[in-house]
Amino acid sequence: MKHPTLTTDRLTLRPLGVSDRAEFVRVWTDGREHFRPWFPAEHLSMRPDRLFDDWLNRLAATKRDRNGLRYAAFENGGLVGFFHIANIVMGPLRSGYASWNVAADAIGRGIAVEATTALLRHGFASGLHRIQANVIPSNKPSMRLAERLGFRREGLAKKYLQIAGHWQDHVMFAMLAEEFSP
């Protein structure tokens, strides 16, 4: 899947580049406690500069394998969040998994709605038929975002992912291309 730059009224979504190291380190250093409940423990135990290198490596792999869209969102040059569609499978499935994370200093400004809408638009325009999002039930802002964007609840996955050092239940949401209404 291609990674073109996506733009909205106030955001630019593009893959991270080497020149984004300082902004990435700032966001992760300032937001470590903000991200702690929602990320795998190994991400939070890494130094932010090493985590940046890991993210660049993951981006290179998803571009090479065409199995993901990994974007960073920027507002006026500042990094404000991360928005992905991972585990993309084309062929008869044409599906992937959406995720979003807003920087601690950008919460409450509608960044997630704007960026995720742009990401969904691109994913569906690129041929995806179904996009899923799995959310930890205690993550109330992400639960509200999924519902606001029109994702449909499909069920509960017990102990679905190991997040913050614990196996966590996730509410499974999905949206089909014909259900997407930007």
PDB file of N, CA, C and O in Angstrom, residues 17-18 30 38 51 61 63 96 125 131 139 142 151 158 165 169 171 179-180:
ATOM      1  N   GLY A  17      10.338  10.533   9.269  1.00  0.00           N
ATOM      2  CA  GLY A  17      11.617  10.540   8.575  1.00  0.00           C
ATOM      3  C   GLY A  17      12.731  10.795   9.573  1.00  0.00           C
ATOM      4  O   GLY A  17      12.487  11.184  10.723  1.00  0.00           O
ATOM      5  N   VAL A  18      13.949  10.611   9.125  1.00  0.00           N
ATOM      6  CA  VAL A  18      15.119  10.788   9.993  1.00  0.00           C
ATOM      7  C   VAL A  18      15.112  12.172  10.643  1.00  0.00           C
ATOM      8  O   VAL A  18      15.481  12.325  11.804  1.00  0.00           O
ATOM      9  N   ASP A  30       7.932  13.713  26.878  1.00  0.00           N
ATOM     10  CA  ASP A  30       6.897  14.477  27.578  1.00  0.00           C
ATOM     11  C   ASP A  30       5.641  13.650  27.839  1.00  0.00           C
ATOM     12  O   ASP A  30       4.915  13.929  28.788  1.00  0.00           O
ATOM     13  N   TRP A  38      -1.517   2.454  27.377  1.00  0.00           N
ATOM     14  CA  TRP A  38      -2.016   2.043  26.073  1.00  0.00           C
ATOM     15  C   TRP A  38      -0.960   1.405  25.168  1.00  0.00           C
ATOM     16  O   TRP A  38      -1.257   1.087  24.023  1.00  0.00           O
ATOM     17  N   LEU A  51      13.504   3.929  20.491  1.00  0.00           N
ATOM     18  CA  LEU A  51      12.150   3.658  20.021  1.00  0.00           C
ATOM     19  C   LEU A  51      11.940   4.287  18.643  1.00  0.00           C
ATOM     20  O   LEU A  51      11.318   3.687  17.765  1.00  0.00           O
ATOM     21  N   ALA A  61       9.733  -1.773   6.971  1.00  0.00           N
ATOM     22  CA  ALA A  61       9.192  -3.120   6.745  1.00  0.00           C
ATOM     23  C   ALA A  61       7.777  -3.058   6.175  1.00  0.00           C
ATOM     24  O   ALA A  61       7.446  -3.819   5.254  1.00  0.00           O
ATOM     25  N   LYS A  63       6.458  -0.640   4.437  1.00  0.00           N
ATOM     26  CA  LYS A  63       6.537  -0.161   3.046  1.00  0.00           C
ATOM     27  C   LYS A  63       7.008  -1.280   2.123  1.00  0.00           C
ATOM     28  O   LYS A  63       6.461  -1.480   1.042  1.00  0.00           O
ATOM     29  N   GLY A  96      -7.621  -4.401   7.317  1.00  0.00           N
ATOM     30  CA  GLY A  96      -6.519  -3.974   8.160  1.00  0.00           C
ATOM     31  C   GLY A  96      -7.041  -3.487   9.496  1.00  0.00           C
ATOM     32  O   GLY A  96      -8.255  -3.402   9.716  1.00  0.00           O
ATOM     33  N   ALA A 125     -10.018   4.237  -0.042  1.00  0.00           N
ATOM     34  CA  ALA A 125      -9.744   4.623  -1.436  1.00  0.00           C
ATOM     35  C   ALA A 125      -8.666   3.731  -2.057  1.00  0.00           C
ATOM     36  O   ALA A 125      -8.626   3.575  -3.279  1.00  0.00           O
ATOM     37  N   ILE A 131     -12.025  -2.190   7.821  1.00  0.00           N
ATOM     38  CA  ILE A 131     -10.997  -1.715   8.748  1.00  0.00           C
ATOM     39  C   ILE A 131     -11.525  -1.945  10.155  1.00  0.00           C
ATOM     40  O   ILE A 131     -12.645  -1.546  10.473  1.00  0.00           O
ATOM     41  N   ASN A 139     -10.274   2.755  27.946  1.00  0.00           N
ATOM     42  CA  ASN A 139      -9.774   3.896  27.174  1.00  0.00           C
ATOM     43  C   ASN A 139     -10.983   4.653  26.616  1.00  0.00           C
ATOM     44  O   ASN A 139     -11.338   4.535  25.444  1.00  0.00           O
ATOM     45  N   SER A 142     -10.756   6.772  23.319  1.00  0.00           N
ATOM     46  CA  SER A 142     -10.700   5.965  22.092  1.00  0.00           C
ATOM     47  C   SER A 142     -12.021   5.260  21.819  1.00  0.00           C
ATOM     48  O   SER A 142     -12.413   5.095  20.654  1.00  0.00           O
ATOM     49  N   PHE A 151     -17.522   3.534  13.561  1.00  0.00           N
ATOM     50  CA  PHE A 151     -17.186   2.121  13.720  1.00  0.00           C
ATOM     51  C   PHE A 151     -18.325   1.424  14.443  1.00  0.00           C
ATOM     52  O   PHE A 151     -18.972   1.996  15.310  1.00  0.00           O
ATOM     53  N   LYS A 158     -11.402 -11.279  24.678  1.00  0.00           N
ATOM     54  CA  LYS A 158     -10.833 -11.464  26.014  1.00  0.00           C
ATOM     55  C   LYS A 158      -9.311 -11.583  25.929  1.00  0.00           C
ATOM     56  O   LYS A 158      -8.790 -12.308  25.077  1.00  0.00           O
ATOM     57  N   GLY A 165       2.043  -4.384  30.105  1.00  0.00           N
ATOM     58  CA  GLY A 165       2.474  -5.523  30.895  1.00  0.00           C
ATOM     59  C   GLY A 165       1.383  -6.499  31.303  1.00  0.00           C
ATOM     60  O   GLY A 165       1.652  -7.447  32.046  1.00  0.00           O
ATOM     61  N   ASP A 169      -8.425  -7.093  27.759  1.00  0.00           N
ATOM     62  CA  ASP A 169      -9.590  -7.261  26.900  1.00  0.00           C
ATOM     63  C   ASP A 169      -9.653  -6.069  25.948  1.00  0.00           C
ATOM     64  O   ASP A 169      -9.193  -4.971  26.280  1.00  0.00           O
ATOM     65  N   VAL A 171     -12.492  -4.165  23.060  1.00  0.00           N
ATOM     66  CA  VAL A 171     -13.741  -4.103  22.317  1.00  0.00           C
ATOM     67  C   VAL A 171     -13.352  -4.071  20.845  1.00  0.00           C
ATOM     68  O   VAL A 171     -12.502  -3.278  20.438  1.00  0.00           O
ATOM     69  N   GLU A 179     -19.772   1.766   4.637  1.00  0.00           N
ATOM     70  CA  GLU A 179     -20.246   2.415   5.868  1.00  0.00           C
ATOM     71  C   GLU A 179     -19.505   3.712   6.166  1.00  0.00           C
ATOM     72  O   GLU A 179     -19.942   4.488   7.015  1.00  0.00           O
ATOM     73  N   PHE A 180     -18.383   3.925   5.497  1.00  0.00           N
ATOM     74  CA  PHE A 180     -17.544   5.097   5.782  1.00  0.00           C
ATOM     75  C   PHE A 180     -18.264   6.347   5.278  1.00  0.00           C
ATOM     76  O   PHE A 180     -18.655   6.445   4.130  1.00  0.00           O
TER      77      PHE A 180
END
